[in-house]
Amino acid sequence: MTELQQRLATGKGKFTPLYEDLDTGPVSYEDSISPEFFEAEREAVFKRSWLYVGRSERLPRPGTFFTRELKGLASIVVSRRKDGVVNAFHNVCAHRGNKVVWQEHPQEESKGSCREFACKYHGWRYGLDGRVTHVTNEEEFFGLDKDSLRMPPVHCEEFAGFIFVNLAPDPVPLRTYLGDRLLELEAYPFGEMTQHYGFSAPIRGNWKLAVDSVCEWYHPPYVHARFIDKDIAKAEKMVPPPDSYHYDLFTPHMLTSVPGPPPLPPREPGTAGPAARDQKWVYRLFRAGLFGPDDVPDIGPLPEFLNAGNIKSWGNDQFWLFPNLSVQIWARGFYITYTYWPEAVDKHTYDIDLYFVPPKNAQERLAQELIVDSTIEFAMQDVNTIEATQQGLSTRANRQFHLSDQELLIRKFHKTVRDTVAAHGARDAKEG
Amino acid sequence: MSTTTLPAQFAELEQWVADWARPTRQERYDMRLSKKYDQLEEFYDAIAPRAEEAIDYLNGRDLTDLADDDARLLQLLYSMILVSYAVNVFMQPRIPDSGAAFFNTTAEPAV
Ligand code: FES
Ligand SMILES: [Fe+2]
């Protein structure tokens, strides 16, 4: 063990056997390659779960709106009404079904600010709540009940500045869905972190395989070897030992906390040393690394719910909000969200959004730039692994795979998806 | 007559402005991918020795109200960060084994 590993090791034994609903046997990845499963998953999971569609800061004033293309699910408009409430509705005209809100390209998302939405086809208009306010040549229609006409509503609720929608007719309230453990998130000052970077990548792989890739720290010495150490044997030793992570599975959601390196100590300007072709020098110069800035912004005392496992050198908490959102709160005062949007059994869109406190000067701005760039360089390496895994799995040359104790979250996540699909199927069969 | 588009004390970096003082990350990334590896080394080796001085200089400016010259200097530093992975980590412009992977930018700060 290296010194780092010794310092972080907890001496805890295995985690997986602690969870009674989890076995330790081999797993099937049929859930990531079967088109039938994909369709069932869309019905049981995505059409019935609360789905994160954007931060509240995107709707700063009444009249502001954005659209989301949830491929294969819905095209929705999310708007802030005059009374300040955020609501959502399907982007479909009550007249002949035209998509109402778009600019230039109907298939692209849009955003803006307005008093009313006007359909580009025949000029019907809708209020910020989706209700019809104007029917062109109304008198020519037959028995129109204008008051009931609208773009179909979608359940929409805000939590801690995160806007969620639910496509089910009668979902449980968002707060019930999140449960006590996640409600604690509300104590975090998300709203202060308005410096926003967003990225989106098309990936030729099942969305769950992408989730898997951030749920374990088994792969970094190999996939990210060059970042850690060119010598893989050394890289292996630099990664904290498996028992230094903290896990908490509270179905359907889950949490893992990750150790991280301590920030660099304060440094007098002019002491970075001579320029070198050495990334450690770059980190020292810009006072940041993958785990955050060295000059941690003052966002007040950290809410108590963070680092529940008391990791000695805490790096971040990753909250997995079932099904497709991860909120990663980093020890050094910023947060990242990962969102995964399936499009086909072997295709999804992966969104990464990073949020910081607005920088006060160039030094802070550059530190954030470095964190963003590092995150994306790492993510690009992960993306290709996901595509390679999809290809390997889809041959079905092998149908049984093996998960170690440090891949606990993956075992749990796939089980939760499979269970949700099975439960929905059973309900369907009963209601027949 | 001044021919530099950078703050006067950084005039010697002028030759890097045309390629690397670009306002969006996407443009900077595209530039990185369009260069030969030794061109990236040259750029890195030119900017890195002046980087600490440039940070110090820019720290004295109002980030929300940067003069064009100052903004270009800042953009050179953004490019240096982006190029640093290629030069110090990957020893090539593209991330090894990253195939066709790419990330579109959907949001980034104005400056
Ligand atoms: S389809 Fe919208 S006004 Fe006719
Ligand atoms: Fe990774």
Coordinates of C-alpha atoms and ligand atoms in Angstrom, one line a residue:
Chain A
M1 CA 0.0 0.0 0.0
T2 CA 1.1 3.5 -0.7
E3 CA 1.0 6.2 1.9
L4 CA -2.1 7.6 0.3
Q5 CA -3.8 4.2 0.3
Q6 CA -2.9 3.6 3.9
R7 CA -4.2 7.0 5.0
L8 CA -7.6 6.4 3.2
A9 CA -8.1 2.7 3.9
T10 CA -11.0 2.0 6.3
G11 CA -10.3 -1.7 6.8
K12 CA -14.0 -2.3 6.0
G13 CA -14.7 -5.6 4.4
K14 CA -17.0 -6.1 1.5
F15 CA -20.0 -3.9 0.7
T16 CA -22.2 -6.0 -1.7
P17 CA -23.2 -8.7 0.8
L18 CA -24.5 -6.0 3.2
Y19 CA -27.4 -5.5 0.8
E20 CA -29.9 -8.3 1.1
D21 CA -31.6 -7.7 -2.2
L22 CA -28.3 -8.0 -4.1
D23 CA -26.6 -11.3 -4.9
T24 CA -23.0 -11.7 -5.9
G25 CA -23.5 -13.9 -8.9
P26 CA -22.6 -13.1 -12.5
V27 CA -24.9 -10.7 -14.4
S28 CA -26.5 -10.5 -17.8
Y29 CA -26.3 -7.3 -19.8
E30 CA -29.3 -8.3 -22.0
D31 CA -30.9 -5.1 -20.5
S32 CA -28.4 -3.1 -22.6
I33 CA -28.6 -4.9 -25.9
S34 CA -32.2 -6.2 -26.2
P35 CA -34.5 -4.0 -28.3
E36 CA -37.5 -5.4 -26.5
F37 CA -36.1 -4.5 -23.2
F38 CA -35.4 -1.0 -24.5
E39 CA -39.0 -0.5 -25.4
A40 CA -40.2 -1.9 -22.1
E41 CA -37.7 0.3 -20.2
R42 CA -39.0 3.4 -22.0
E43 CA -42.6 2.6 -20.9
A44 CA -41.8 1.5 -17.4
V45 CA -38.9 3.9 -16.5
F46 CA -38.8 6.9 -18.7
K47 CA -42.5 7.5 -19.2
R48 CA -43.1 7.1 -15.4
S49 CA -40.2 8.7 -13.6
W50 CA -39.4 12.3 -12.7
L51 CA -36.9 13.5 -15.4
Y52 CA -34.6 16.4 -14.9
V53 CA -34.9 18.9 -17.7
G54 CA -32.9 22.0 -16.7
R55 CA -32.0 24.4 -13.9
S56 CA -34.4 27.1 -12.7
E57 CA -31.8 29.8 -13.6
R58 CA -32.8 29.1 -17.3
L59 CA -36.1 30.7 -16.5
P60 CA -35.1 33.9 -14.7
R61 CA -38.4 35.9 -15.3
P62 CA -42.1 35.3 -16.1
G63 CA -42.3 34.8 -19.8
T64 CA -39.0 33.0 -20.2
F65 CA -39.1 29.5 -21.6
F66 CA -37.1 26.7 -23.1
T67 CA -38.0 23.6 -25.0
R68 CA -36.7 20.1 -24.6
E69 CA -36.6 17.3 -27.2
L70 CA -36.9 14.1 -25.2
K71 CA -36.3 11.8 -28.1
G72 CA -38.9 9.0 -28.4
L73 CA -40.7 10.5 -25.4
A74 CA -41.9 14.0 -26.0
S75 CA -41.2 17.5 -27.1
I76 CA -42.0 19.8 -24.3
V77 CA -42.1 23.5 -23.5
V78 CA -41.1 24.6 -20.0
S79 CA -42.1 28.1 -19.1
R80 CA -42.3 30.4 -16.1
R81 CA -45.9 31.8 -15.9
K82 CA -46.9 35.3 -14.8
D83 CA -47.4 34.1 -11.2
G84 CA -43.8 32.8 -11.2
V85 CA -44.6 29.2 -11.2
V86 CA -42.7 26.9 -13.6
N87 CA -44.9 24.6 -15.7
A88 CA -44.6 22.3 -18.7
F89 CA -46.7 21.1 -21.6
H90 CA -46.3 19.1 -24.8
N91 CA -45.2 21.1 -27.7
V92 CA -48.2 20.2 -29.8
C93 CA -50.9 22.5 -31.3
A94 CA -54.5 21.8 -30.5
H95 CA -55.5 22.7 -34.0
R96 CA -53.7 20.2 -36.3
G97 CA -50.8 19.1 -34.2
N98 CA -48.0 21.3 -35.5
K99 CA -45.1 21.8 -33.1
V100 CA -45.7 25.2 -31.7
V101 CA -42.4 26.5 -30.2
W102 CA -39.3 26.3 -32.4
Q103 CA -37.0 28.6 -34.3
E104 CA -35.4 27.9 -37.7
H105 CA -35.1 24.2 -37.2
P106 CA -38.2 22.3 -35.9
Q107 CA -36.0 19.4 -34.6
E108 CA -33.8 21.7 -32.5
E109 CA -34.4 23.0 -29.0
S110 CA -35.0 26.7 -28.5
K111 CA -35.4 29.2 -25.7
G112 CA -36.4 32.7 -25.2
S113 CA -38.9 35.1 -23.6
C114 CA -42.4 36.0 -24.7
R115 CA -45.9 36.8 -23.6
E116 CA -47.6 34.2 -25.7
F117 CA -46.7 31.3 -28.0
A118 CA -48.0 31.6 -31.5
C119 CA -48.3 28.5 -33.8
K120 CA -46.4 29.1 -37.0
Y121 CA -49.0 27.2 -39.0
H122 CA -52.3 29.1 -38.6
G123 CA -51.6 31.5 -35.9
W124 CA -53.3 30.0 -32.9
R125 CA -51.9 31.5 -29.7
Y126 CA -51.2 30.0 -26.3
G127 CA -50.5 31.6 -22.9
L128 CA -47.5 30.8 -20.8
D129 CA -49.6 28.1 -19.2
G130 CA -50.3 26.4 -22.5
R131 CA -53.9 27.4 -22.7
V132 CA -55.4 28.7 -26.0
T133 CA -55.8 32.4 -26.0
H134 CA -56.6 33.0 -29.7
V135 CA -58.1 30.9 -32.4
T136 CA -57.8 32.3 -35.9
N137 CA -61.2 32.8 -37.5
E138 CA -62.8 31.2 -34.5
E139 CA -66.3 31.7 -35.9
E140 CA -65.6 29.2 -38.7
F141 CA -65.1 26.3 -36.3
F142 CA -67.9 24.0 -35.0
G143 CA -68.7 24.0 -31.4
L144 CA -65.2 24.8 -30.2
D145 CA -64.9 24.8 -26.4
K146 CA -62.1 27.3 -26.5
D147 CA -61.6 27.3 -22.7
S148 CA -60.6 23.6 -22.7
L149 CA -58.2 23.9 -25.6
R150 CA -54.5 23.7 -24.8
M151 CA -51.1 22.2 -25.4
P152 CA -51.4 19.1 -23.3
P153 CA -50.0 19.7 -19.8
V154 CA -47.0 17.7 -18.4
H155 CA -46.5 17.3 -14.6
C156 CA -43.7 19.7 -13.7
E157 CA -42.1 20.4 -10.3
E158 CA -39.1 22.2 -9.0
F159 CA -36.7 21.0 -6.4
A160 CA -33.6 22.9 -5.2
G161 CA -33.6 24.7 -8.5
F162 CA -33.8 21.6 -10.5
I163 CA -36.8 21.4 -12.8
F164 CA -38.3 17.9 -13.3
V165 CA -41.1 16.7 -15.5
N166 CA -43.1 13.4 -15.4
L167 CA -45.0 12.1 -18.4
A168 CA -47.2 9.7 -16.4
P169 CA -50.9 10.7 -16.0
D170 CA -50.8 10.6 -12.3
P171 CA -47.3 10.5 -10.8
V172 CA -46.3 10.5 -7.1
P173 CA -45.3 14.0 -6.1
L174 CA -41.6 14.8 -6.8
R175 CA -40.7 15.1 -3.2
T176 CA -42.2 11.7 -2.4
Y177 CA -40.3 10.3 -5.3
L178 CA -37.0 11.7 -4.1
G179 CA -37.4 10.6 -0.5
D180 CA -35.8 11.9 2.7
R181 CA -32.2 11.2 1.8
L182 CA -32.4 13.3 -1.4
L183 CA -34.5 16.1 0.1
E184 CA -31.4 17.0 2.1
L185 CA -29.9 18.3 -1.2
E186 CA -32.0 21.4 -0.8
A187 CA -29.6 22.7 1.8
Y188 CA -26.8 23.1 -0.8
P189 CA -26.4 26.6 -2.3
F190 CA -26.9 25.5 -6.0
G191 CA -28.3 28.9 -6.8
E192 CA -25.0 30.7 -6.1
M193 CA -23.3 28.7 -8.8
T194 CA -24.4 30.4 -11.9
Q195 CA -21.2 30.2 -14.0
H196 CA -22.3 27.4 -16.3
Y197 CA -20.6 25.3 -18.9
G198 CA -22.6 22.7 -20.8
F199 CA -21.6 19.8 -23.1
S200 CA -23.4 17.2 -25.0
A201 CA -22.1 14.1 -26.7
P202 CA -23.8 11.6 -28.9
I203 CA -22.8 8.1 -27.9
R204 CA -23.3 4.8 -29.7
G205 CA -23.9 2.8 -26.6
N206 CA -26.7 2.0 -24.2
W207 CA -27.3 4.8 -21.7
K208 CA -26.8 2.4 -18.7
L209 CA -23.3 1.5 -19.8
A210 CA -22.4 5.2 -19.6
V211 CA -23.9 5.4 -16.1
D212 CA -21.8 2.3 -15.2
S213 CA -18.6 4.0 -16.3
V214 CA -18.9 6.7 -13.6
C215 CA -20.1 4.3 -10.9
E216 CA -16.8 2.7 -10.2
W217 CA -13.2 3.7 -9.8
Y218 CA -11.8 0.4 -11.0
H219 CA -11.2 1.7 -14.5
P220 CA -9.2 4.9 -14.0
P221 CA -5.7 3.4 -13.9
Y222 CA -6.3 1.9 -17.3
V223 CA -8.7 4.2 -19.2
H224 CA -7.2 7.3 -17.7
A225 CA -3.6 6.0 -17.2
R226 CA -1.9 8.9 -19.0
F227 CA -3.5 11.3 -16.6
I228 CA -2.5 9.5 -13.5
D229 CA 0.9 8.0 -14.4
K230 CA 2.4 6.7 -17.6
D231 CA 3.5 3.7 -15.7
I232 CA 0.4 1.7 -15.1
A233 CA 1.8 -0.1 -12.1
K234 CA 2.3 3.3 -10.5
A235 CA -1.1 4.5 -11.7
E236 CA -2.7 1.5 -10.0
K237 CA -1.1 2.5 -6.7
M238 CA -2.3 6.1 -6.9
V239 CA -6.0 5.3 -6.9
P240 CA -7.5 5.1 -3.4
P241 CA -8.2 1.6 -2.2
P242 CA -11.7 0.2 -2.9
D243 CA -12.8 0.4 0.7
S244 CA -12.2 4.2 0.9
Y245 CA -15.4 5.0 -1.0
H246 CA -18.7 5.4 0.7
Y247 CA -21.8 3.8 -0.6
D248 CA -25.5 4.3 0.3
L249 CA -28.2 2.6 -1.7
F250 CA -31.7 3.9 -1.0
T251 CA -33.7 2.4 -3.8
P252 CA -34.3 3.6 -6.5
H253 CA -31.7 6.3 -5.9
M254 CA -28.1 5.9 -4.7
L255 CA -25.1 7.7 -3.4
T256 CA -21.4 7.3 -3.5
S257 CA -18.7 9.5 -2.0
V258 CA -15.3 9.6 -3.5
P259 CA -11.9 10.5 -1.9
G260 CA -9.8 13.2 -3.6
P261 CA -6.4 14.8 -3.3
P262 CA -6.1 17.8 -0.9
P263 CA -5.9 21.3 -2.6
L264 CA -2.4 22.7 -3.2
P265 CA -1.3 25.1 -0.5
P266 CA -1.5 28.8 -1.1
R267 CA 1.2 30.1 -3.3
E268 CA 2.8 33.6 -3.7
P269 CA 2.4 35.0 -7.2
G270 CA 5.5 34.4 -9.2
T271 CA 6.5 31.2 -7.6
A272 CA 5.1 28.6 -10.0
G273 CA 8.6 28.0 -11.1
P274 CA 10.1 27.8 -14.6
A275 CA 7.7 26.7 -17.3
A276 CA 7.8 22.9 -17.9
R277 CA 6.2 20.4 -20.1
D278 CA 4.6 18.8 -17.1
Q279 CA 0.9 18.8 -16.3
K280 CA 1.6 19.0 -12.6
W281 CA 3.2 22.3 -13.3
V282 CA 0.1 23.4 -15.2
Y283 CA -2.1 22.5 -12.3
R284 CA 0.2 24.4 -10.0
L285 CA 0.3 27.4 -12.3
F286 CA -3.5 27.6 -12.7
R287 CA -4.2 26.4 -9.1
A288 CA -6.7 23.7 -10.0
G289 CA -7.0 20.1 -11.1
L290 CA -9.7 17.6 -11.9
F291 CA -11.0 17.7 -8.3
G292 CA -11.5 21.5 -8.3
P293 CA -9.8 24.8 -7.6
D294 CA -7.1 25.2 -5.0
D295 CA -8.7 28.4 -3.9
V296 CA -12.0 27.1 -2.7
P297 CA -14.8 29.7 -2.9
D298 CA -16.6 30.6 0.3
I299 CA -20.1 29.2 0.0
G300 CA -20.7 29.1 3.8
P301 CA -20.4 26.0 5.9
L302 CA -21.0 22.8 4.0
P303 CA -24.4 21.3 4.7
E304 CA -24.2 18.3 7.1
F305 CA -25.6 15.8 4.7
L306 CA -22.4 15.9 2.6
N307 CA -19.7 13.3 3.1
A308 CA -21.9 11.1 5.2
G309 CA -19.2 8.4 5.2
N310 CA -16.6 10.8 6.8
I311 CA -14.0 10.1 4.1
K312 CA -10.8 11.6 5.4
S313 CA -9.8 13.2 2.2
W314 CA -13.3 13.8 0.7
G315 CA -13.5 14.6 -3.1
N316 CA -17.2 14.5 -3.9
D317 CA -20.6 13.1 -3.3
Q318 CA -22.4 11.7 -6.3
F319 CA -26.2 11.5 -5.9
W320 CA -27.8 9.2 -8.5
L321 CA -31.3 10.3 -9.0
F322 CA -33.1 7.5 -10.7
P323 CA -33.2 7.0 -13.6
N324 CA -30.9 9.3 -15.5
L325 CA -29.4 12.2 -13.4
S326 CA -26.3 12.4 -11.3
V327 CA -25.7 15.4 -9.2
Q328 CA -22.0 15.5 -8.2
I329 CA -21.3 17.9 -5.4
W330 CA -17.5 18.5 -5.1
A331 CA -15.7 19.3 -1.9
R332 CA -14.1 22.3 -3.5
G333 CA -17.2 24.3 -4.0
F334 CA -18.7 23.4 -7.4
Y335 CA -21.1 20.9 -8.9
I336 CA -21.6 18.9 -12.0
T337 CA -24.6 17.2 -13.4
Y338 CA -24.6 14.2 -15.7
T339 CA -27.8 13.4 -17.7
Y340 CA -28.3 10.4 -20.0
W341 CA -31.0 10.4 -22.7
P342 CA -31.6 7.1 -24.4
E343 CA -32.6 7.3 -28.1
A344 CA -32.2 3.6 -29.1
V345 CA -31.0 0.5 -27.4
D346 CA -27.5 1.3 -28.6
K347 CA -27.6 5.1 -28.7
H348 CA -27.9 7.9 -26.3
T349 CA -27.0 11.5 -25.6
Y350 CA -24.8 12.3 -22.6
D351 CA -25.0 15.8 -21.2
I352 CA -22.4 17.2 -18.8
D353 CA -23.0 20.5 -17.1
L354 CA -20.6 22.2 -14.7
Y355 CA -21.5 25.0 -12.4
F356 CA -19.2 27.3 -10.5
V357 CA -19.5 30.5 -8.4
P358 CA -18.9 33.4 -10.8
P359 CA -15.1 34.0 -10.8
K360 CA -13.9 37.2 -9.2
N361 CA -10.7 37.5 -11.3
A362 CA -8.7 35.9 -14.1
Q363 CA -7.0 33.4 -11.8
E364 CA -10.4 32.0 -10.6
R365 CA -11.7 32.0 -14.2
L366 CA -8.7 30.1 -15.5
A367 CA -8.9 27.6 -12.7
Q368 CA -12.5 26.9 -13.7
E369 CA -11.5 26.6 -17.4
L370 CA -8.9 24.0 -16.4
I371 CA -11.4 22.0 -14.3
V372 CA -13.9 22.0 -17.3
D373 CA -11.2 21.0 -19.8
S374 CA -9.9 18.2 -17.5
T375 CA -13.5 16.9 -17.0
I376 CA -14.1 16.7 -20.7
E377 CA -10.8 15.1 -21.6
F378 CA -11.5 12.4 -19.1
A379 CA -15.1 12.0 -20.3
M380 CA -13.9 11.6 -23.9
Q381 CA -11.9 8.7 -22.8
D382 CA -14.9 7.1 -21.1
V383 CA -17.1 7.6 -24.1
N384 CA -15.1 5.4 -26.4
T385 CA -15.0 2.6 -23.8
I386 CA -18.8 2.7 -23.7
E387 CA -19.0 2.2 -27.4
A388 CA -16.5 -0.6 -27.3
T389 CA -18.5 -2.3 -24.5
Q390 CA -21.7 -2.0 -26.5
Q391 CA -20.0 -3.7 -29.4
G392 CA -18.6 -6.5 -27.3
L393 CA -21.9 -7.1 -25.5
S394 CA -24.1 -7.1 -28.7
T395 CA -22.3 -10.0 -30.2
R396 CA -23.7 -12.1 -27.3
A397 CA -20.6 -14.2 -27.6
N398 CA -20.7 -14.0 -23.8
R399 CA -23.8 -13.6 -21.7
Q400 CA -22.5 -13.7 -18.2
F401 CA -20.4 -11.0 -16.7
H402 CA -18.7 -10.4 -13.4
L403 CA -18.9 -7.5 -11.0
S404 CA -16.5 -7.0 -8.1
D405 CA -17.4 -5.5 -4.8
Q406 CA -16.3 -2.0 -6.0
E407 CA -18.9 -2.3 -8.8
L408 CA -21.7 -2.5 -6.3
L409 CA -23.6 0.6 -7.7
I410 CA -23.6 -1.0 -11.1
R411 CA -25.1 -4.2 -9.8
K412 CA -27.7 -2.2 -8.0
F413 CA -28.5 0.2 -10.8
H414 CA -29.2 -2.5 -13.4
K415 CA -31.3 -4.5 -10.9
T416 CA -33.4 -1.4 -10.1
V417 CA -34.0 -0.8 -13.8
R418 CA -34.9 -4.5 -14.4
D419 CA -37.1 -4.6 -11.3
T420 CA -39.0 -1.4 -12.5
V421 CA -39.5 -3.0 -15.9
A422 CA -40.7 -6.3 -14.4
A423 CA -43.1 -4.5 -11.9
H424 CA -44.6 -2.5 -14.7
G425 CA -45.0 -5.6 -16.9
A426 CA -46.7 -7.5 -14.0
R427 CA -49.1 -4.6 -13.4
D428 CA -49.9 -4.4 -17.1
A429 CA -50.6 -8.1 -17.2
K430 CA -52.9 -7.9 -14.2
E431 CA -54.8 -5.0 -15.6
G432 CA -54.7 -6.8 -18.9
Chain B
M1 CA 2.3 52.9 -34.5
S2 CA 1.5 49.9 -32.5
T3 CA 0.8 46.7 -34.5
T4 CA 0.0 44.5 -31.5
T5 CA -3.4 43.4 -30.6
L6 CA -2.3 42.3 -27.1
P7 CA -1.4 44.4 -24.1
A8 CA 1.9 46.1 -24.9
Q9 CA 4.0 44.0 -22.5
F10 CA 2.9 40.9 -24.2
A11 CA 3.6 42.1 -27.8
E12 CA 6.1 39.3 -28.4
L13 CA 3.2 36.8 -28.3
E14 CA 1.5 38.5 -31.2
Q15 CA 2.3 35.8 -33.7
W16 CA 0.0 33.4 -31.7
V17 CA -3.0 35.6 -31.7
A18 CA -4.4 34.8 -35.1
D19 CA -4.7 31.1 -34.4
W20 CA -5.2 30.8 -30.7
A21 CA -6.9 33.9 -29.4
R22 CA -10.4 32.5 -30.1
P23 CA -13.5 33.3 -28.2
T24 CA -15.1 29.9 -28.0
R25 CA -13.8 26.6 -26.7
Q26 CA -15.0 24.8 -29.8
E27 CA -12.8 27.0 -32.0
R28 CA -9.9 26.4 -29.7
Y29 CA -10.5 22.7 -29.7
D30 CA -10.8 22.6 -33.5
M31 CA -7.5 24.5 -33.7
R32 CA -5.8 21.9 -31.5
L33 CA -7.0 19.1 -33.7
S34 CA -6.0 20.9 -36.8
K35 CA -2.3 21.2 -35.8
K36 CA 0.6 18.9 -36.0
Y37 CA 2.0 17.8 -32.7
D38 CA 5.2 19.9 -32.9
Q39 CA 3.1 23.0 -33.6
L40 CA 1.3 22.5 -30.3
E41 CA 4.6 22.1 -28.6
E42 CA 5.8 25.4 -30.1
F43 CA 2.7 27.2 -29.0
Y44 CA 2.8 25.8 -25.5
D45 CA 6.5 26.6 -25.1
A46 CA 5.9 30.2 -26.2
I47 CA 3.0 30.9 -23.9
A48 CA 3.9 28.9 -20.8
P49 CA 6.9 31.0 -19.7
R50 CA 4.7 34.2 -19.9
A51 CA 1.6 32.6 -18.3
E52 CA 2.2 33.5 -14.7
E53 CA 2.9 37.1 -15.7
A54 CA -0.2 37.1 -17.8
I55 CA -2.4 35.8 -15.0
D56 CA -1.0 38.4 -12.7
Y57 CA -1.6 41.2 -15.3
L58 CA -5.2 40.0 -15.9
N59 CA -5.9 39.7 -12.2
G60 CA -5.6 43.5 -12.1
R61 CA -8.5 43.9 -14.6
D62 CA -12.2 43.7 -14.3
L63 CA -13.2 40.4 -15.7
T64 CA -16.7 41.6 -16.6
D65 CA -15.3 44.6 -18.6
L66 CA -12.2 43.4 -20.3
A67 CA -10.6 45.5 -23.1
D68 CA -10.2 43.6 -26.4
D69 CA -6.4 43.3 -25.9
D70 CA -6.9 41.8 -22.5
A71 CA -9.5 39.4 -23.7
R72 CA -7.2 38.1 -26.3
L73 CA -4.5 37.5 -23.8
L74 CA -7.0 35.6 -21.6
Q75 CA -8.0 33.5 -24.7
L76 CA -4.4 32.6 -25.3
L77 CA -4.3 31.2 -21.7
Y78 CA -7.5 29.2 -22.3
S79 CA -5.8 27.8 -25.4
M80 CA -2.7 27.0 -23.4
I81 CA -4.8 25.0 -21.0
L82 CA -6.4 23.1 -23.8
V83 CA -3.1 22.4 -25.5
S84 CA -1.4 21.4 -22.3
Y85 CA -3.2 18.0 -22.3
A86 CA -2.0 17.3 -25.8
V87 CA 1.6 18.3 -25.0
N88 CA 2.0 17.0 -21.4
V89 CA -0.4 14.1 -21.2
F90 CA -1.2 12.6 -24.6
M91 CA 1.9 13.6 -26.6
Q92 CA -0.4 14.0 -29.6
P93 CA -3.2 16.5 -30.6
R94 CA -6.1 14.0 -30.1
I95 CA -6.9 12.0 -27.0
P96 CA -5.6 8.4 -27.7
D97 CA -8.4 5.9 -28.2
S98 CA -11.0 8.6 -28.3
G99 CA -12.1 7.7 -31.8
A100 CA -15.0 9.7 -33.1
A101 CA -16.0 10.9 -29.6
F102 CA -16.8 14.6 -29.4
F103 CA -18.6 16.9 -27.1
N104 CA -20.7 19.8 -28.4
T105 CA -20.7 22.9 -26.3
T106 CA -24.2 23.8 -25.2
A107 CA -23.3 26.6 -22.7
E108 CA -20.2 28.6 -21.9
P109 CA -19.5 31.9 -20.1
A110 CA -19.4 35.0 -22.3
V111 CA -15.7 35.7 -21.3
Ligands
FES1 S1 -51.7 23.6 -36.4 FE1 -51.3 25.2 -35.0 S2 -52.6 26.8 -35.7 FE2 -53.0 25.2 -37.1
FE2 FE -13.6 7.4 -16.4

